[in-house]
Coordinates of C-alpha atoms in Angstrom, one line a residue:
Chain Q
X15 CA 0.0 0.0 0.0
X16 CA 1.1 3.3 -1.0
X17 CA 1.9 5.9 1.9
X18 CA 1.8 9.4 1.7
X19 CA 5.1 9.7 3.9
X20 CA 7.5 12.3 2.3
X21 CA 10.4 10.0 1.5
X22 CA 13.0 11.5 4.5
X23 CA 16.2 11.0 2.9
X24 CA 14.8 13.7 0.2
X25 CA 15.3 16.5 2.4
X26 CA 18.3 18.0 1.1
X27 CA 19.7 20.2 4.4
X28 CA 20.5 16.4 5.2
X29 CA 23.3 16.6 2.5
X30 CA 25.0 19.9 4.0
X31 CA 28.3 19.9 5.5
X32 CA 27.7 18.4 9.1
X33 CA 31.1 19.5 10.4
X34 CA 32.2 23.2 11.4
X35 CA 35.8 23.2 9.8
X36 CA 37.8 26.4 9.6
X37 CA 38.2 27.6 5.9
X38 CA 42.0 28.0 7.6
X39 CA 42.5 24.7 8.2
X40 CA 41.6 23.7 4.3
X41 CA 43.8 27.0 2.9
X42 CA 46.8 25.2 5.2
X43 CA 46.4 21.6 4.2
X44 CA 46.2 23.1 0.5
X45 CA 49.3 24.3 1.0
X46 CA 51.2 21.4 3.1
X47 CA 49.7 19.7 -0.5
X48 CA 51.3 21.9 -2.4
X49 CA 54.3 21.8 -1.4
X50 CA 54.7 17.4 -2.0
X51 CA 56.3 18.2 -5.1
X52 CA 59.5 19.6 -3.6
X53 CA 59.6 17.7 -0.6
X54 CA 59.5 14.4 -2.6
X55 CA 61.4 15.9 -5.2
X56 CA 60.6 15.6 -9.3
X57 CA 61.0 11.7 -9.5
X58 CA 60.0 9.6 -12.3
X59 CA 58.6 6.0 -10.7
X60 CA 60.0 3.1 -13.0
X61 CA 59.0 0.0 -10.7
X62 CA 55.3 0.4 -12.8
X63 CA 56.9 0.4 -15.7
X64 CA 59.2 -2.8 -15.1
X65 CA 56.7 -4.6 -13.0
X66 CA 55.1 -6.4 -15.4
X67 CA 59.1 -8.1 -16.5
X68 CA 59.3 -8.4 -13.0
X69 CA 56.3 -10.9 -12.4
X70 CA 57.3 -12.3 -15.7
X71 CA 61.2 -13.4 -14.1
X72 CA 59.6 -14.5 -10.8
X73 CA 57.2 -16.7 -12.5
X74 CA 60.0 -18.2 -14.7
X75 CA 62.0 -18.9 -11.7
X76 CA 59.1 -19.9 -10.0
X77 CA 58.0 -23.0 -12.6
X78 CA 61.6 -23.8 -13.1
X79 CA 62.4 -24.0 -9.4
X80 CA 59.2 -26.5 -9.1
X81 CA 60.0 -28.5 -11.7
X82 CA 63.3 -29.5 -10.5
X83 CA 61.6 -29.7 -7.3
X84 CA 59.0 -32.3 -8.5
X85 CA 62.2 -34.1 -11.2
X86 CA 64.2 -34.3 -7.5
X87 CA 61.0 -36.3 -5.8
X88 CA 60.5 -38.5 -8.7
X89 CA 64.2 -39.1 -9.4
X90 CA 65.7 -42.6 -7.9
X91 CA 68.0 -42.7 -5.1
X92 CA 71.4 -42.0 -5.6
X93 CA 72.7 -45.5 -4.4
X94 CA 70.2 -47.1 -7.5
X95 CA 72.3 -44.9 -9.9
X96 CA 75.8 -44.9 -8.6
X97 CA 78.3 -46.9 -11.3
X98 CA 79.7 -49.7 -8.7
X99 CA 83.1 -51.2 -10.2
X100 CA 80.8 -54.7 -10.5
X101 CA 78.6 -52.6 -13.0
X102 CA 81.6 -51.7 -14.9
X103 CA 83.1 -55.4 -14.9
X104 CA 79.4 -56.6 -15.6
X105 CA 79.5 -53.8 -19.0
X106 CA 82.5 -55.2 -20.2
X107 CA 81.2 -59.1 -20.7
X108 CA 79.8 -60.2 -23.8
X109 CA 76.7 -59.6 -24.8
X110 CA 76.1 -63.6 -25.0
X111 CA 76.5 -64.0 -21.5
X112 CA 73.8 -64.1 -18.3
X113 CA 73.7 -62.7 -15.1
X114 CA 74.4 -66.0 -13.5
X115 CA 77.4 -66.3 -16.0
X116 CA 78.4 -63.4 -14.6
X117 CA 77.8 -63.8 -10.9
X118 CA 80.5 -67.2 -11.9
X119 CA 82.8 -65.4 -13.5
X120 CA 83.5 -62.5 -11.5
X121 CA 84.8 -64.1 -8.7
X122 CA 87.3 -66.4 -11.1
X123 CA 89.4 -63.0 -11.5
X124 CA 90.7 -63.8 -8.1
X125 CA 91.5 -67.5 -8.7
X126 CA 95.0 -69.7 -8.8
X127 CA 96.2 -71.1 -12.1
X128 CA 94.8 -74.5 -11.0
X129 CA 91.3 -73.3 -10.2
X130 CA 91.4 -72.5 -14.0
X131 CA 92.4 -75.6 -15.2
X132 CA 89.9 -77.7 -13.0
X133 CA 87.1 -75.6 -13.7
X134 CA 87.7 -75.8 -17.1
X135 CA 87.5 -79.4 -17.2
X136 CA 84.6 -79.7 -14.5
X137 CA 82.2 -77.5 -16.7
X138 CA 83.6 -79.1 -19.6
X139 CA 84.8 -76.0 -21.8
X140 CA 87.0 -77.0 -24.5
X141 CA 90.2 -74.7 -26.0
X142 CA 88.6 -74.7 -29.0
X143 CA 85.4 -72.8 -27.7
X144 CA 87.1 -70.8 -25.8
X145 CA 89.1 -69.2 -29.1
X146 CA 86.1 -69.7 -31.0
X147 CA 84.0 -66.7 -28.4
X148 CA 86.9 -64.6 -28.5
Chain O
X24 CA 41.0 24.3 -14.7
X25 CA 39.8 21.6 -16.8
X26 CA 41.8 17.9 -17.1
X27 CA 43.0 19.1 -20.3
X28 CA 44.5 21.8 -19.5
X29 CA 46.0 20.1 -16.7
X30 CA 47.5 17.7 -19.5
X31 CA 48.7 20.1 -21.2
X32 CA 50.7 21.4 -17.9
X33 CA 52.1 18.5 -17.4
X34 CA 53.1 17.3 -21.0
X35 CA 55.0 21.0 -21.6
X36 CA 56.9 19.9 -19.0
X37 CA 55.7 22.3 -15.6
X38 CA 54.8 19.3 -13.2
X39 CA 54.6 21.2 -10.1
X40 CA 52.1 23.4 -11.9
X41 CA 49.8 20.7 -13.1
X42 CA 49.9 19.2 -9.7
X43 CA 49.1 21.9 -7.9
X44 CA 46.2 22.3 -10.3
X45 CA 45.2 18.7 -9.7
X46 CA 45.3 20.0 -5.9
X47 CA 43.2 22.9 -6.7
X48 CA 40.9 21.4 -8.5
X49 CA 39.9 17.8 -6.5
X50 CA 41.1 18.4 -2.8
X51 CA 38.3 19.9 -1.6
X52 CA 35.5 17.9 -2.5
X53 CA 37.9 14.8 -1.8
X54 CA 38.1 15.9 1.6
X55 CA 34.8 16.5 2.3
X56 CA 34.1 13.1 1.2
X57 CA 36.7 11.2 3.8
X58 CA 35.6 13.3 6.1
X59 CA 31.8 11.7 5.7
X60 CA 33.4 8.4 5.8
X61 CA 36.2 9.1 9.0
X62 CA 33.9 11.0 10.9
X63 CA 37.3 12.6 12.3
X64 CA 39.5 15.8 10.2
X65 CA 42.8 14.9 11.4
X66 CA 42.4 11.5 10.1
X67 CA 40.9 13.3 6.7
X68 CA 44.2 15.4 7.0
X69 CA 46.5 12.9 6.9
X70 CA 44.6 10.2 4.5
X71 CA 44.0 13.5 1.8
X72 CA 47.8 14.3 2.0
X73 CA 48.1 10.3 1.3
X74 CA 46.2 10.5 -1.7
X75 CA 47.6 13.5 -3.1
X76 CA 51.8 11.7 -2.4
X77 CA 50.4 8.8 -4.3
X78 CA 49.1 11.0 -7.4
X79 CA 52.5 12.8 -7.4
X80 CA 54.0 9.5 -7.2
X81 CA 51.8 7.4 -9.9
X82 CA 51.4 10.9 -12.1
X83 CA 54.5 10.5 -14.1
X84 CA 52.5 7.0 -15.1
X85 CA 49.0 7.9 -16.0
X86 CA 48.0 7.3 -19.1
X87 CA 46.2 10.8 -20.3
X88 CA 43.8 9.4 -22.6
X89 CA 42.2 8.3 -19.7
X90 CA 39.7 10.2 -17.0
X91 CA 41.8 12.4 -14.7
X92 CA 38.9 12.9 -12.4
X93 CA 38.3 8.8 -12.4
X94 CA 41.6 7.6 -11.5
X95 CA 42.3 11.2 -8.5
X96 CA 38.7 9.3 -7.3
X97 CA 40.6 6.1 -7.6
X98 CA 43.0 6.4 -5.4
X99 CA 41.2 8.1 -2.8
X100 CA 38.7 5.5 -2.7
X101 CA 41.1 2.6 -3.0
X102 CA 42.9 4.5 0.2
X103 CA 39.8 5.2 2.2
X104 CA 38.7 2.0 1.8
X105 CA 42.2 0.4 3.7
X106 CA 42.0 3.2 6.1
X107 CA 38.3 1.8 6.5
X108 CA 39.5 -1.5 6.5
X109 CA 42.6 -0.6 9.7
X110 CA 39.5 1.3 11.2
X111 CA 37.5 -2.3 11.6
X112 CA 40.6 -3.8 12.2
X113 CA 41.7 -1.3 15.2
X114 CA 38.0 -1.7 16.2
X115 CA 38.6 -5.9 16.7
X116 CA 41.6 -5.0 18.9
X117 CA 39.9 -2.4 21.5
X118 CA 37.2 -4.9 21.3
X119 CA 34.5 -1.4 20.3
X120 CA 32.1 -2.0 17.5
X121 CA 33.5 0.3 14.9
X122 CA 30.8 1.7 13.9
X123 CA 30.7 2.5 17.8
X124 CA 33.3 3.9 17.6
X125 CA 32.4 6.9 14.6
X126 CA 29.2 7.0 16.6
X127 CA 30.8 8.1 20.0
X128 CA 33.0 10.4 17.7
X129 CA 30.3 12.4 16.6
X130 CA 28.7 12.6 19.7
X131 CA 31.5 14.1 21.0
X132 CA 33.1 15.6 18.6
X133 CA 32.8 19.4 19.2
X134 CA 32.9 20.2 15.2
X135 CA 29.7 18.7 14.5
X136 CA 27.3 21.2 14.2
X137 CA 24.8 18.9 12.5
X138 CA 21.1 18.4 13.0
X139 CA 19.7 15.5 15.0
X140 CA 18.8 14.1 11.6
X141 CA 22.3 14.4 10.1
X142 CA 23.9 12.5 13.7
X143 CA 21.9 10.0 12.9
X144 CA 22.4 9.3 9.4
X145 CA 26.0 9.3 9.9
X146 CA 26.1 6.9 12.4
X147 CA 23.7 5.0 10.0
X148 CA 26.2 5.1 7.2
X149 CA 28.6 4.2 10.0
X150 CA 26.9 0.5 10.0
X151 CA 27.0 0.0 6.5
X152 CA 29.3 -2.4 4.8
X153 CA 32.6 -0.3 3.8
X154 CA 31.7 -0.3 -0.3
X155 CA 28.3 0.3 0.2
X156 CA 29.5 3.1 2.5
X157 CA 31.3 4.5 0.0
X158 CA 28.8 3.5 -3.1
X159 CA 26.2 5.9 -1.0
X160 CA 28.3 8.3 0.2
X161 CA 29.5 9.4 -3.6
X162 CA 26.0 8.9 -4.9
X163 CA 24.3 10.9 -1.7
X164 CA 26.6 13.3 -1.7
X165 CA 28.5 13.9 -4.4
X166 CA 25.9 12.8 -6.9
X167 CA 28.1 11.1 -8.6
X168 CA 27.0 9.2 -12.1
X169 CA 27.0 5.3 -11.6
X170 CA 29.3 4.9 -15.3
X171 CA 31.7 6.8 -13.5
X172 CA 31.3 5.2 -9.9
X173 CA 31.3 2.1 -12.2
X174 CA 35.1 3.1 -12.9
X175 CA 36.3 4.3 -9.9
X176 CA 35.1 1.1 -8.1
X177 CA 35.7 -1.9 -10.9
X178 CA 32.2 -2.7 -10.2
X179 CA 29.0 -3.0 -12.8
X180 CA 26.2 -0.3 -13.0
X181 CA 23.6 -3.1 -12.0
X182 CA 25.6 -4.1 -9.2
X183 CA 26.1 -0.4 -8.0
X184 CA 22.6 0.3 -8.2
X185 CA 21.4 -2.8 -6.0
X186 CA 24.0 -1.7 -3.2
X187 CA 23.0 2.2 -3.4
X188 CA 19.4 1.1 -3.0
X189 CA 20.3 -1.1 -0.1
X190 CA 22.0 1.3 1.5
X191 CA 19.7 3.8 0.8
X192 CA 16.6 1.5 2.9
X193 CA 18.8 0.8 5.6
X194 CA 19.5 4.0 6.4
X195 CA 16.4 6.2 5.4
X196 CA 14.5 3.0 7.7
X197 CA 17.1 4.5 10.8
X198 CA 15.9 7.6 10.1
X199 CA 12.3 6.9 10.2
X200 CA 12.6 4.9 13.2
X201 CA 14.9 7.7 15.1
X202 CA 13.8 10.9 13.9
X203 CA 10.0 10.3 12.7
X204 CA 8.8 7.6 14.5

């Protein structure tokens, strides 16, 4: 229902300055304004002009320092990696050969002249092989 | 003096002079309209002299083609609203309502020289949500257009509207309530 209730916010001495300020205590803050110019001094402001290269670097070193974060979590263990001197006896075997050939052969490097011989003819491995894989 | 003009101060190289324009022309009215929202001149002092160190500051940056008058509201708002913000904050810390707090200002603040009807529509505005505040404060008082409130603020017409009318209820409903029961 309609009222006839002058809307209140209408009256306009509602919108007049509330506050008694002194006209002196605008004319000095207009001047305190006034004088920023010398007390900061003429200065041209470059950080909003290199801002945007700014952001750019920091997001650069950003991605690049979380990639090598996430590479370092997924990487294996150093001891999986590390080159033992069995892997570097193992890489220097014939292709031909097995791991358990291997796992035989490596400790013969440490054997007498007549451990040779007998396991020679235990495992029965002729001469003539033996020049025929080399 | 108008923006251009202004523009043309500072492009022929007399900064100072175009500043001091800028002072000339918007400090007034810029004042007038912390001072609604502060409730308290010193703190319009020192927020006003704020402003005016960050448009001497950012001035060398502004882009001409665009509003002069828009981006000197900018700023004020942008720092009336933090100083709004530390008010609310302050407020929390004292453990006082802050809209208490500009209340009890005004009541004993020996500038006001306000009608009953103007004490109580300030400490009305007081309750409102900080950009509302503001969004009825510049409309209010300053009359300001919305397209241009729509710039100052980063906020659409429509959206500017529903808050002003908000605002507007809340505080003409105080009113009613207080002054014409």
């Amino acid at each position: 229902m309609m009222t006839d209730k002058k809307d209140i916010l209408e009256d306009g001495r509602l919108k007049e300055p509330a506050f008694q300020i002194d006209r002196e205590r605008l004319d000095r803050l207009n001047s305190t304004l006034n004088d920023i110019p010398s007390m900061s001094g003429a200065r041209r402001n470059f950080i909003p002009q290199l801002a945007p290269y700014l952001a750019l670097a920091a997001l650069f070193i950003a991605v690049f320092a979380g990639v090598r974060l996430l590479a370092g979590m997924t990487a294996p263990a150093e001891d999986d990696i590390a080159f033992t001197e069995e892997d570097f006896l193992l890489s220097t075997l014939p292709v031909g050969y097995s791991l358990d050939d291997a796992e035989d052969f490596l400790p013969a490097t440490n054997c007498s002249e007549d451990e040779i011989i007998e396991y020679f003819v235990y495992s029965g491995i002729q001469v003539a092989d033996l020049i025929e894989d080399f | 003096m108008s923006d251009k003009e202004i523009r043309n101060l500072w492009e022929c190289g007399r900064q100072e002079e175009a500043f001091r324009a800028i002072v000339s022309a918007y400090s007034e009215r810029l004042w007038w309209n912390i001072q609604r929202l502060s409730c308290n001149a010193d703190d319009s002092d020192d927020l006003l002299q704020e402003v005016f160190i960050k448009i001497w500051q950012a001035l060398p940056s502004f882009r001409w083609e665009s509003s002069l008058f828009t981006w000197v509201w900018r700023i004020s708002t942008n720092l009336t609203l933090n100083y709004l913000r530390k008010a609310r904050f302050m407020s929390l810390i004292s453990l006082e309502d802050a809209s208490a707090a500009i209340g009890r200002r005004i009541d004993e603040d020996p500038d006001f020289c306000g009608t009953e009807a103007q004490k109580v529509l300030y400490k009305a505005m007081a309750k409102l949500p900080q950009k509302q505040k503001i969004v009825f404060s510049l409309r209010y008082f300053d009359e300001m257009k919305y397209e241009d409130m729509s710039e100052i603020l980063g906020t659409s017409v429509g959206a500017l509207k529903a808050s002003y009318h908000h605002a507007y209820k809340k505080i003409r409903a105080e009113l009613e309530e207080k002054i014409n029961p």
